[in-house]
XYZ file of C-alpha atoms in Angstrom:
744
model
C -31.828 52.811 -83.031
C -31.065 55.802 -85.239
C -33.314 58.866 -85.370
C -34.367 57.841 -88.889
C -35.278 54.343 -87.741
C -37.300 55.673 -84.809
C -39.061 58.150 -87.102
C -39.930 55.272 -89.448
C -41.414 53.374 -86.504
C -43.589 56.363 -85.614
C -44.674 56.707 -89.251
C -45.579 53.017 -89.391
C -47.813 53.457 -86.354
C -49.574 56.433 -87.950
C -50.092 54.520 -91.204
C -51.497 51.603 -89.213
C -53.948 53.944 -87.497
C -55.096 55.284 -90.839
C -55.492 51.752 -92.208
C -57.341 50.609 -89.111
C -59.851 53.437 -89.403
C -60.604 52.764 -93.063
C -64.264 51.857 -93.717
C -65.304 48.229 -94.018
C -68.548 46.323 -94.360
C -71.032 47.320 -91.705
C -72.169 45.120 -88.862
C -75.164 45.532 -86.624
C -74.573 47.287 -83.318
C -75.605 44.202 -81.352
C -72.814 42.031 -82.796
C -69.601 43.781 -81.730
C -66.156 42.270 -82.176
C -65.973 41.388 -78.470
C -69.082 39.195 -78.749
C -67.502 37.234 -81.588
C -64.333 36.483 -79.632
C -64.205 32.681 -79.204
C -61.351 32.592 -76.695
C -61.688 34.269 -73.332
C -59.390 37.253 -72.937
C -58.273 37.986 -69.385
C -59.587 41.386 -68.336
C -58.321 43.005 -65.159
C -59.620 46.500 -65.798
C -62.824 47.765 -64.260
C -64.989 50.222 -66.186
C -63.214 53.580 -66.290
C -64.448 55.988 -63.639
C -66.153 53.325 -61.519
C -63.320 52.805 -59.042
C -64.956 52.139 -55.677
C -68.211 52.942 -57.467
C -70.391 49.968 -56.548
C -69.280 49.747 -52.910
C -68.219 46.097 -52.960
C -64.919 44.753 -51.690
C -64.067 43.194 -55.076
C -64.507 46.577 -56.802
C -62.150 48.423 -54.461
C -59.488 45.816 -53.599
C -55.944 46.901 -54.551
C -55.117 43.187 -54.846
C -57.304 40.095 -54.716
C -57.489 36.489 -55.877
C -60.136 34.849 -58.042
C -62.433 32.132 -56.713
C -61.222 30.004 -59.650
C -57.508 30.447 -58.802
C -55.258 27.378 -58.846
C -52.198 29.109 -57.361
C -51.567 32.239 -55.234
C -52.330 35.397 -57.220
C -52.910 39.138 -56.895
C -55.199 40.827 -59.423
C -54.595 44.581 -59.852
C -57.055 46.732 -61.828
C -56.553 49.736 -64.073
C -58.645 51.901 -61.781
C -56.356 51.166 -58.830
C -53.386 52.115 -61.037
C -54.954 55.454 -61.987
C -55.790 56.391 -58.400
C -52.985 55.019 -56.234
C -49.881 54.703 -58.422
C -47.655 57.517 -59.687
C -48.441 58.713 -63.248
C -44.732 58.241 -64.062
C -44.959 54.592 -63.096
C -43.925 51.427 -64.845
C -44.928 47.888 -63.900
C -42.622 47.486 -60.882
C -44.416 50.227 -58.963
C -47.814 48.777 -59.888
C -47.139 45.235 -58.658
C -45.146 46.337 -55.605
C -48.352 46.487 -53.558
C -48.797 42.695 -53.796
C -47.691 40.345 -50.985
C -44.166 38.866 -51.282
C -43.248 41.477 -53.925
C -40.654 44.181 -53.259
C -38.498 46.684 -55.130
C -37.692 50.386 -55.046
C -36.376 53.063 -57.404
C -33.471 55.086 -55.997
C -34.035 57.932 -58.505
C -37.701 58.477 -57.653
C -40.901 56.589 -58.526
C -40.793 55.447 -62.152
C -37.590 57.414 -62.871
C -35.062 54.564 -62.975
C -35.057 50.840 -63.542
C -36.236 48.751 -60.626
C -35.347 45.118 -60.042
C -38.286 43.514 -58.265
C -38.095 40.383 -56.124
C -40.906 37.866 -55.609
C -40.696 35.554 -52.592
C -36.953 36.202 -52.680
C -36.626 35.127 -56.323
C -34.621 37.692 -58.274
C -35.792 39.489 -61.408
C -34.369 36.828 -63.745
C -36.075 33.962 -61.869
C -39.690 34.722 -62.814
C -41.504 35.637 -66.028
C -43.068 38.887 -67.124
C -45.663 38.693 -69.893
C -47.650 41.281 -71.836
C -50.998 40.103 -73.186
C -49.762 36.554 -72.634
C -46.416 36.992 -74.436
C -43.279 36.467 -72.306
C -40.529 39.060 -72.785
C -37.117 39.714 -71.309
C -33.392 39.888 -71.989
C -31.682 37.211 -74.044
C -28.466 36.851 -72.009
C -30.622 35.913 -69.004
C -34.392 36.349 -68.604
C -34.112 39.629 -66.671
C -36.249 42.696 -67.385
C -35.852 46.451 -67.816
C -38.790 48.036 -66.043
C -38.736 51.428 -67.805
C -37.946 50.229 -71.314
C -41.185 48.862 -72.807
C -44.526 49.693 -71.152
C -45.133 52.924 -69.196
C -47.990 52.949 -66.718
C -50.369 54.770 -69.061
C -50.367 51.743 -71.400
C -51.054 49.046 -68.764
C -54.677 47.998 -68.324
C -54.028 45.821 -65.274
C -51.810 43.076 -63.901
C -52.007 39.641 -62.318
C -49.114 38.532 -60.130
C -49.016 34.712 -60.248
C -46.819 33.336 -57.480
C -46.091 29.937 -58.994
C -45.287 28.177 -62.293
C -48.947 28.116 -63.335
C -50.312 25.366 -65.541
C -48.757 23.886 -68.653
C -49.783 26.873 -70.799
C -47.879 29.375 -68.611
C -44.997 30.385 -70.860
C -41.570 31.945 -70.378
C -37.920 31.140 -69.687
C -38.287 31.358 -65.883
C -41.470 29.692 -64.643
C -39.083 28.988 -61.773
C -40.484 31.738 -59.523
C -43.835 32.704 -61.050
C -45.129 35.383 -63.433
C -46.033 39.048 -63.503
C -48.699 39.202 -66.199
C -49.373 42.653 -67.681
C -52.355 43.443 -69.913
C -53.156 46.172 -72.393
C -56.262 48.264 -71.838
C -59.664 46.791 -72.636
C -61.334 48.640 -75.560
C -64.187 50.919 -74.534
C -67.626 50.722 -76.142
C -67.915 54.492 -76.621
C -65.598 57.010 -78.230
C -63.328 58.980 -75.927
C -60.344 61.281 -76.327
C -58.266 62.099 -73.247
C -55.356 64.397 -72.538
C -53.322 63.992 -69.386
C -50.349 65.568 -67.718
C -48.549 65.838 -64.406
C -45.771 67.885 -62.827
C -43.837 67.433 -59.630
C -40.624 67.159 -57.667
C -37.221 67.172 -59.421
C -38.668 69.022 -62.440
C -40.665 65.939 -63.325
C -43.186 66.491 -66.118
C -45.403 64.085 -68.043
C -47.831 64.770 -70.883
C -49.803 62.615 -73.274
C -53.071 61.664 -74.859
C -55.143 58.551 -75.382
C -57.815 57.780 -77.951
C -60.648 55.253 -77.830
C -62.660 54.911 -81.025
C -65.476 52.986 -79.381
C -67.250 50.454 -81.572
C -67.086 51.557 -85.206
C -70.116 50.466 -87.296
C -68.152 50.982 -90.516
C -65.337 48.809 -89.180
C -67.417 45.732 -88.335
C -67.866 47.189 -84.845
C -64.134 46.959 -84.295
C -62.164 49.304 -82.058
C -59.027 51.423 -82.327
C -56.937 52.546 -79.359
C -53.945 54.887 -79.433
C -51.730 56.304 -76.699
C -48.790 58.703 -76.566
C -46.746 59.660 -73.523
C -43.770 61.981 -73.028
C -41.836 61.998 -69.748
C -38.858 63.972 -68.534
C -37.286 64.487 -65.124
C -34.039 65.551 -63.484
C -34.473 62.681 -61.019
C -33.529 62.550 -57.348
C -29.957 61.319 -57.928
C -27.550 64.089 -58.868
C -27.627 64.817 -62.622
C -29.459 61.521 -63.342
C -31.964 62.902 -65.823
C -34.398 60.839 -67.869
C -36.445 61.539 -70.985
C -38.722 59.081 -72.770
C -41.421 58.840 -75.433
C -43.869 56.003 -75.984
C -46.231 55.373 -78.911
C -48.929 52.701 -78.865
C -51.637 51.411 -81.196
C -54.137 48.604 -80.652
C -56.750 47.583 -83.237
C -59.361 44.890 -82.640
C -62.097 43.757 -85.043
C -64.134 40.770 -86.134
C -63.401 39.126 -89.478
C -66.384 37.097 -90.531
C -68.611 35.533 -87.906
C -66.061 33.428 -86.036
C -62.690 35.241 -85.945
C -61.401 38.262 -84.050
C -58.121 39.885 -85.117
C -56.042 42.036 -82.758
C -53.110 44.165 -83.914
C -50.894 45.666 -81.224
C -47.790 47.805 -81.789
C -45.725 50.002 -79.486
C -42.403 51.824 -79.677
C -40.420 53.364 -76.837
C -37.368 55.635 -76.761
C -35.673 56.485 -73.494
C -32.498 58.423 -72.681
C -30.737 58.410 -69.330
C -27.818 60.320 -67.915
C -26.419 57.775 -65.460
C -23.351 55.566 -64.893
C -23.464 51.991 -66.182
C -22.654 50.980 -62.616
C -25.716 52.482 -60.909
C -25.397 50.676 -57.574
C -25.160 53.893 -55.561
C -22.482 55.946 -53.797
C -19.946 54.783 -51.228
C -20.326 55.900 -47.619
C -17.406 58.316 -48.122
C -19.223 59.867 -51.085
C -22.420 60.077 -49.032
C -20.550 61.936 -46.271
C -19.207 64.452 -48.789
C -22.122 64.886 -51.174
C -25.259 63.325 -49.677
C -27.340 60.207 -50.265
C -28.321 61.294 -53.774
C -24.746 61.536 -55.088
C -24.187 59.991 -58.486
C -22.748 62.359 -61.116
C -21.056 65.780 -61.182
C -19.860 68.458 -63.628
C -16.105 67.812 -63.305
C -14.522 66.476 -66.570
C -11.547 65.193 -64.535
C -13.842 62.854 -62.580
C -15.141 59.366 -63.300
C -18.517 60.784 -62.234
C -18.672 63.496 -64.888
C -22.200 63.569 -66.307
C -20.879 64.098 -69.821
C -19.186 60.695 -69.746
C -22.234 58.698 -68.623
C -25.275 58.333 -70.827
C -27.537 55.623 -72.231
C -30.049 55.479 -75.082
C -32.550 52.630 -75.289
C -34.955 51.944 -78.130
C -37.524 49.180 -77.928
C -40.560 47.991 -79.814
C -43.171 45.328 -79.137
C -45.886 44.096 -81.496
C -48.176 41.156 -82.125
C -50.909 39.954 -84.451
C -53.508 37.772 -82.750
C -56.251 35.670 -84.359
C -58.942 34.049 -82.180
C -61.235 31.674 -84.072
C -64.257 29.618 -83.056
C -64.454 26.564 -85.334
C -67.679 25.203 -83.854
C -68.411 21.942 -82.011
C -66.365 23.165 -79.033
C -63.144 23.748 -81.011
C -61.323 27.095 -80.996
C -57.839 28.380 -81.673
C -55.811 31.362 -80.540
C -52.615 32.314 -82.374
C -50.225 35.156 -81.508
C -47.438 36.018 -83.939
C -45.122 38.513 -82.258
C -41.808 40.325 -82.299
C -40.018 42.638 -79.892
C -36.628 44.330 -79.828
C -34.287 46.016 -77.365
C -31.303 48.228 -78.206
C -29.144 49.575 -75.370
C -26.293 51.867 -76.443
C -24.239 53.041 -73.460
C -21.175 55.205 -72.951
C -19.951 55.173 -69.349
C -16.944 55.606 -67.138
C -15.722 52.418 -65.537
C -15.687 53.164 -61.799
C -17.933 55.741 -60.074
C -16.670 54.781 -56.597
C -13.157 56.287 -56.843
C -11.420 52.937 -56.299
C -9.677 53.092 -59.685
C -6.951 55.593 -60.572
C -7.267 57.507 -63.873
C -5.385 56.199 -66.884
C -6.653 54.309 -69.927
C -5.281 51.404 -71.935
C -6.205 53.149 -75.169
C -4.661 56.526 -74.219
C -1.009 57.608 -74.559
C 1.562 56.065 -72.225
C 1.431 57.512 -68.714
C -1.889 59.236 -69.323
C -4.223 60.333 -66.519
C -7.321 60.219 -68.685
C -10.697 58.835 -67.636
C -11.278 55.228 -68.771
C -14.677 54.262 -70.116
C -16.639 51.718 -72.098
C -18.741 51.579 -75.238
C -21.436 49.019 -74.387
C -24.122 47.491 -76.587
C -26.871 44.990 -75.833
C -29.127 44.660 -78.861
C -31.557 41.874 -79.705
C -34.549 41.055 -81.851
C -37.005 38.319 -80.837
C -39.524 36.552 -83.099
C -42.111 34.115 -81.843
C -45.465 32.426 -82.209
C -47.840 31.037 -79.603
C -50.497 28.652 -80.938
C -53.276 27.389 -78.667
C -55.919 24.786 -79.561
C -58.838 24.259 -77.170
C -61.650 21.699 -77.210
C -64.700 21.738 -74.953
C -65.845 18.269 -73.865
C -68.632 17.279 -71.502
C -65.984 16.280 -68.958
C -63.953 19.492 -69.261
C -61.655 21.516 -71.516
C -58.571 20.258 -73.327
C -55.969 23.000 -73.838
C -52.931 22.260 -75.968
C -50.501 24.172 -78.106
C -46.908 25.077 -78.837
C -44.628 28.044 -78.210
C -41.825 28.748 -80.669
C -39.318 31.563 -80.326
C -36.066 32.671 -81.960
C -33.805 35.499 -80.794
C -30.701 37.083 -82.305
C -28.410 39.119 -80.038
C -25.456 41.449 -80.639
C -23.423 42.417 -77.556
C -20.099 44.166 -77.242
C -17.974 46.187 -74.854
C -14.939 48.257 -75.885
C -12.491 50.272 -73.805
C -12.533 54.021 -74.446
C -10.521 57.084 -73.488
C -13.367 59.382 -72.446
C -11.117 62.409 -71.896
C -10.044 62.322 -75.543
C -13.593 61.628 -76.672
C -12.264 58.816 -78.857
C -15.243 56.559 -79.561
C -13.872 53.903 -81.893
C -15.632 50.979 -83.560
C -13.246 47.978 -83.828
C -15.994 45.810 -85.351
C -14.939 46.974 -88.821
C -11.903 44.700 -88.691
C -12.987 42.210 -85.976
C -9.480 42.183 -84.411
C -8.235 39.404 -82.160
C -7.577 40.361 -78.528
C -3.806 40.406 -79.027
C -4.173 42.832 -81.927
C -6.646 45.079 -80.120
C -6.777 44.732 -76.328
C -9.489 47.401 -76.124
C -12.069 44.801 -77.229
C -13.393 43.248 -74.030
C -15.869 41.187 -76.033
C -17.664 41.239 -79.375
C -20.308 38.555 -79.252
C -23.312 37.360 -81.202
C -25.692 34.741 -79.805
C -28.998 33.069 -80.604
C -31.748 31.119 -78.849
C -34.039 28.576 -80.519
C -36.936 27.581 -78.285
C -39.696 25.006 -78.814
C -42.198 24.164 -76.055
C -45.298 22.046 -76.755
C -47.798 21.793 -73.893
C -51.103 20.139 -73.009
C -53.494 20.137 -70.061
C -57.022 18.971 -69.339
C -59.347 20.941 -67.057
C -61.367 18.015 -65.760
C -64.704 18.989 -64.230
C -64.876 16.124 -61.727
C -68.046 17.610 -60.250
C -69.802 20.941 -60.851
C -67.712 22.355 -57.964
C -64.380 20.508 -58.366
C -61.926 21.055 -61.221
C -58.711 19.026 -61.436
C -56.145 19.981 -64.083
C -53.224 17.704 -64.959
C -50.776 18.945 -67.561
C -47.331 18.565 -69.044
C -44.881 20.762 -70.906
C -41.770 19.712 -72.807
C -39.050 22.234 -73.533
C -36.120 22.117 -75.887
C -33.850 25.149 -76.024
C -30.661 25.629 -78.037
C -28.284 28.445 -77.094
C -25.480 29.297 -79.515
C -22.604 31.776 -79.378
C -20.711 33.093 -82.392
C -17.993 35.394 -81.055
C -14.604 36.371 -82.382
C -13.866 37.773 -78.922
C -15.938 36.059 -76.247
C -16.758 37.614 -72.889
C -14.392 36.775 -70.005
C -12.115 34.403 -71.970
C -11.479 36.993 -74.739
C -10.992 34.043 -77.079
C -13.031 32.981 -80.121
C -16.180 30.996 -79.333
C -18.398 29.268 -81.930
C -20.558 26.611 -80.315
C -24.059 25.677 -79.132
C -25.633 23.690 -76.285
C -29.066 22.012 -76.100
C -31.184 22.111 -72.951
C -34.280 19.980 -72.504
C -36.629 18.774 -69.789
C -40.226 17.716 -69.137
C -42.364 19.600 -66.612
C -45.533 18.050 -65.112
C -48.354 19.998 -63.439
C -51.370 19.138 -61.299
C -53.814 21.659 -59.845
C -57.227 21.462 -58.202
C -59.902 24.013 -57.326
C -62.878 23.176 -55.097
C -65.794 25.617 -54.883
C -67.126 25.234 -51.332
C -69.862 27.814 -51.914
C -70.584 30.865 -54.050
C -68.209 32.848 -51.858
C -65.525 30.345 -50.782
C -63.022 28.163 -52.655
C -59.861 26.190 -51.913
C -57.060 25.229 -54.297
C -53.916 23.122 -54.397
C -50.972 22.982 -56.786
C -48.076 20.700 -57.570
C -45.930 22.063 -60.381
C -42.405 22.044 -61.714
C -40.749 25.210 -62.994
C -37.418 25.908 -64.649
C -34.970 28.662 -65.547
C -32.933 28.835 -68.730
C -29.147 28.782 -68.057
C -27.492 32.201 -68.125
C -25.388 33.165 -71.144
C -22.406 33.447 -68.783
C -22.234 29.645 -68.900
C -20.688 30.161 -72.358
C -17.855 32.321 -71.024
C -15.518 29.309 -70.842
C -13.293 27.451 -73.279
C -15.713 24.578 -74.083
C -19.400 25.107 -73.179
C -20.321 21.663 -74.564
C -18.976 20.274 -71.274
C -21.767 22.069 -69.369
C -24.699 20.192 -67.918
C -27.723 20.175 -70.223
C -30.230 20.139 -67.345
C -31.641 23.587 -66.502
C -32.330 24.811 -62.982
C -35.663 23.518 -61.707
C -38.182 24.180 -58.969
C -40.838 21.928 -57.464
C -43.779 23.891 -56.041
C -46.295 22.731 -53.424
C -49.024 25.293 -52.667
C -52.359 25.405 -50.835
C -54.771 28.300 -50.590
C -58.270 29.434 -49.695
C -60.183 32.361 -51.253
C -63.262 34.126 -49.876
C -65.384 36.834 -51.487
C -68.499 38.707 -50.405
C -69.843 42.206 -50.926
C -68.212 43.357 -47.695
C -64.977 41.334 -47.681
C -62.546 39.768 -50.113
C -59.676 37.731 -48.679
C -57.298 34.856 -49.339
C -54.527 32.981 -47.556
C -51.920 30.586 -48.943
C -48.927 28.535 -47.841
C -46.108 27.400 -50.106
C -42.953 25.307 -50.225
C -40.590 25.420 -53.200
C -37.611 23.123 -53.672
C -34.991 24.694 -55.951
C -32.719 22.033 -57.482
C -29.971 21.773 -60.091
C -28.408 25.104 -59.162
C -26.195 26.067 -62.097
C -22.679 26.966 -60.891
C -19.095 26.919 -62.129
C -17.075 23.822 -61.244
C -14.258 26.160 -60.200
C -11.766 24.779 -62.714
C -9.933 26.770 -65.329
C -8.851 26.388 -68.929
C -10.166 23.419 -70.904
C -11.637 21.815 -67.740
C -13.967 24.710 -66.881
C -17.685 23.856 -66.975
C -21.039 24.734 -65.407
C -22.635 21.908 -63.454
C -25.795 21.243 -61.415
C -25.349 21.172 -57.642
C -27.516 21.619 -54.564
C -30.138 24.315 -54.458
C -32.398 26.056 -51.952
C -35.736 25.825 -50.174
C -38.326 28.615 -50.254
C -41.351 28.524 -47.973
C -43.831 30.946 -46.514
C -47.297 32.201 -45.705
C -49.168 34.958 -47.609
C -52.503 36.745 -47.177
C -54.439 39.729 -48.562
C -57.827 41.236 -47.659
C -60.094 44.222 -48.340
C -63.008 45.165 -46.066
C -65.773 47.616 -46.976
C -66.248 49.574 -43.771
C -69.047 51.792 -45.095
C -69.678 55.475 -45.849
C -67.192 55.253 -48.732
C -64.341 53.827 -46.652
C -62.508 50.535 -47.150
C -59.548 48.978 -45.328
C -56.847 46.976 -47.114
C -54.084 44.768 -45.722
C -51.703 42.127 -46.953
C -48.670 40.369 -45.598
C -46.173 37.598 -46.126
C -43.652 35.706 -44.057
C -40.942 34.400 -46.370
C -37.910 32.199 -45.836
C -35.322 31.229 -48.447
C -32.366 29.118 -47.327
C -29.467 27.506 -49.157
C -29.482 23.716 -48.848
C -25.707 23.450 -48.379
C -25.341 26.033 -45.578
C -28.853 26.405 -44.147
C -28.338 30.173 -44.298
C -30.688 32.775 -45.774
C -30.129 33.564 -49.456
C -28.998 37.070 -50.325
C -31.591 39.427 -51.794
C -34.509 37.657 -50.092
C -36.699 39.812 -47.769
C -37.906 37.923 -44.703
C -41.373 39.525 -44.901
C -43.564 42.069 -46.640
C -46.677 43.875 -45.421
C -49.085 46.522 -46.649
C -51.801 48.501 -44.900
C -54.153 50.912 -46.615
C -57.219 53.117 -46.271
C -59.381 53.766 -49.355
C -62.183 56.294 -49.782
C -64.740 57.147 -52.439
C -67.811 59.336 -52.078
C -69.297 61.484 -54.816
C -66.535 63.196 -56.757
C -63.826 62.425 -54.146
C -61.420 59.480 -54.187
C -58.417 58.855 -51.972
C -55.969 56.177 -50.905
C -53.279 55.945 -48.248
C -51.156 52.786 -48.541
C -47.969 51.877 -46.734
C -45.763 49.008 -47.949
C -43.073 47.509 -45.729
C -40.192 45.343 -46.961
C -38.404 43.189 -44.408
C -34.708 42.810 -43.686
C -32.515 41.478 -46.480
C -29.145 39.713 -46.433
C -27.015 41.421 -49.066
C -24.329 38.702 -49.201
C -24.578 34.905 -49.200
C -22.957 33.014 -46.356
C -19.310 32.149 -47.032
C -17.470 30.086 -44.367
C -14.279 31.897 -45.373
C -15.914 35.295 -44.655
C -18.459 34.677 -41.881
C -18.648 38.317 -40.771
C -19.843 39.529 -44.176
C -23.093 37.581 -43.823
C -24.110 39.622 -40.764
C -22.436 42.873 -41.822
C -24.235 43.219 -45.132
C -27.780 43.320 -43.797
C -30.384 45.957 -44.645
C -33.111 46.584 -42.104
C -36.821 46.694 -42.924
C -38.056 49.897 -44.543
C -41.462 51.397 -45.379
C -42.853 53.528 -48.201
C -46.187 55.245 -47.653
C -48.025 56.808 -50.596
C -50.987 59.198 -50.480
C -53.386 59.963 -53.314
C -56.259 62.445 -53.387
C -58.466 62.979 -56.458
C -61.506 65.092 -57.340
C -63.645 64.581 -60.455
C -65.473 67.456 -62.160
C -68.409 66.334 -64.324
C -68.940 68.369 -67.526
C -67.048 71.495 -66.406
C -67.313 73.001 -69.905
C -65.259 73.336 -73.121
C -66.594 69.955 -74.254
C -64.970 68.114 -71.346
C -67.048 65.187 -70.060
C -64.897 64.486 -67.021
C -61.983 66.411 -65.518
C -59.910 64.746 -62.803
C -57.504 66.681 -60.595
C -55.166 64.504 -58.540
C -52.396 64.891 -55.963
C -49.942 62.054 -55.272
C -47.403 62.158 -52.455
C -44.789 59.394 -52.371
C -42.791 58.325 -49.339
C -45.077 60.542 -47.279
C -43.023 60.217 -44.083
C -39.741 61.002 -45.871
C -37.815 57.867 -44.861
C -34.384 57.431 -46.470
C -33.314 54.020 -45.255
C -30.772 51.835 -47.034
C -32.478 49.562 -49.577
C -29.445 47.659 -50.902
C -25.704 47.242 -50.449
C -23.302 46.102 -53.162
C -20.174 44.684 -51.477
C -16.771 45.489 -53.021
C -13.399 43.809 -52.585
C -12.471 46.707 -50.315
C -15.160 47.674 -47.787
C -14.393 51.370 -48.376
C -15.896 51.029 -51.849
C -19.102 49.230 -50.939
C -22.024 50.922 -52.685
C -25.338 51.869 -51.067
C -28.756 52.804 -52.400
C -31.371 54.638 -50.363
C -35.063 55.369 -50.534
C -35.793 58.444 -52.604
C -37.169 61.155 -50.259
C -40.713 62.482 -50.173
C -41.910 63.717 -53.545
C -45.195 64.810 -55.065
C -46.952 65.031 -58.404
C -50.014 67.059 -59.376
C -51.951 65.548 -62.290
C -54.792 66.561 -64.560
C -56.784 64.351 -66.936
C -59.547 65.581 -69.233
C -61.911 63.182 -71.030
C -63.724 64.477 -74.119
């Protein structure tokens, strides 16, 4: 995104704010927009400032499940985020506290992208939604944790460990969903400024605005947020700078409809290599565990050769209408975009000798790439609900279209020659510097229906079904891998049934069960062959069996679940070349485990928190553990709140992980590439000043210490063809941030 385009986005947000605040017909104070809302909106944010305030386990729990749950879940509130999570955070750090979830940033908390795993499922095998809208990359449904929603914009999260019901949407219900929510509008006006400073020259500043209910705006609300972040980062010369703008407007229109407008824009700049998998052991011995870039123009690791700019936006218009007689509708029209423009050297490990294809003969210049991944997504989610005496019918349809532009060109970084071959669209023989120049699209249509049958006042059984039809198309003059023209499309379709049950045993105890099928859209790499129409049209699927029990009382909230997931139709290459190459469905894997979480109010302001999981993921063909799958997770925490003081001390442990799948031809690699369990312990201490002066209603001073015990264990290994060039990432060392927030 150009500077002009980003400036136009900012201007559009400001114009929207001005429009939203324009006067309208008055409404009485006792009929606010929230009262008129006909469709329940999930709220996971407690009232601001009341964290631990009412001394119940449900109020203080870092994670908990609902008594109405139909699959394993972890609800995380905004107040927990503000107290216990770094101000520089993004969603991965927020949800990391939940059982079976793991992931770590090697550049420091919130200062680089983090790929989270859930039950051993990788980042592209589960959904992430924001206010119910699924988002992710268009080549595969992976996510960029720092690119859309900084922590200051997230009102709460629900980690759903399962496909959900029929109305759970996304391209990877395969492994579950991380559901993020915007902040709930406040009833009263409030303006806040916030900032923090800490290790590695990290600094954050911003403001948020809550209009409260506006009588001249039909008791609607306006919310705005701005955040600026910059840091040098823990990794050498891996700096980051980002800005985020957000607007949310909510108001009633007439007596039966509530309209919500949401818009955000994010710009982020990194200095980092495109290959950010860490240093080799030889580089660690010479430069330390934080080695990444240097100031030597003769090196692949020169900071001046490695930089990325990402621009994103995300917006939706939502209309919730109550039509009477038990009928209501909820429609979300949305769009989001991602634009990654990267210049990078090709090999930070030192395995490749200097010399570029695009430089003069015999040159010793530094080879690099010009990389783009740019897409725009448009979609609509329509839901129609009907209340019957026997239960609630929920039906609807999800439509989405995406348009993607991806390319990668060879560069001579020493000469600074950034060329743009797209002007002539040359064939590979004419211009071998074009690795690929590819456009692709996705058309998605998914109707769904389910019925929440109230069998008895205490038993709800919900059958449902979802049908999906997805068309992927590639239009490339130079396709990736083959470097040949590719102009084709493939249809994928399947039907997914669901059945869940929830039995309320008492006001404080419930049990649930789930049978559900999930799926994952085939990766775009399945088009990197001569004839993709030979591929299988059946996407990867999962069959989930889950049982759980949830208990809640003033003193204790707890839940336990067991699960078994059969992963089928694994999408793999048939191993053939040329015209016979195709992607086919074979084998799969089995995931199973036990999970639990609990919070106990001890008394005198103290609460204890614990969670844990025992996870196993094995390939069906070998019986061996799948790479990237931790064998356990655990968390233990102490929480405190009394008067103006709040504190939390939480340690999260991630179990051992196989970093390579078992290969009978290389049996030693399976045991060699193994990372041991590691632990991060975070401390937070906050003090609230009430009306300290200068018009401030509340002033909060907070200290956060991350990785308190300064562990620097290996968190991942990326095997290379030559073991000398294997790459390692480590825990970022102990760091701190001091924060201040003033509410006016």
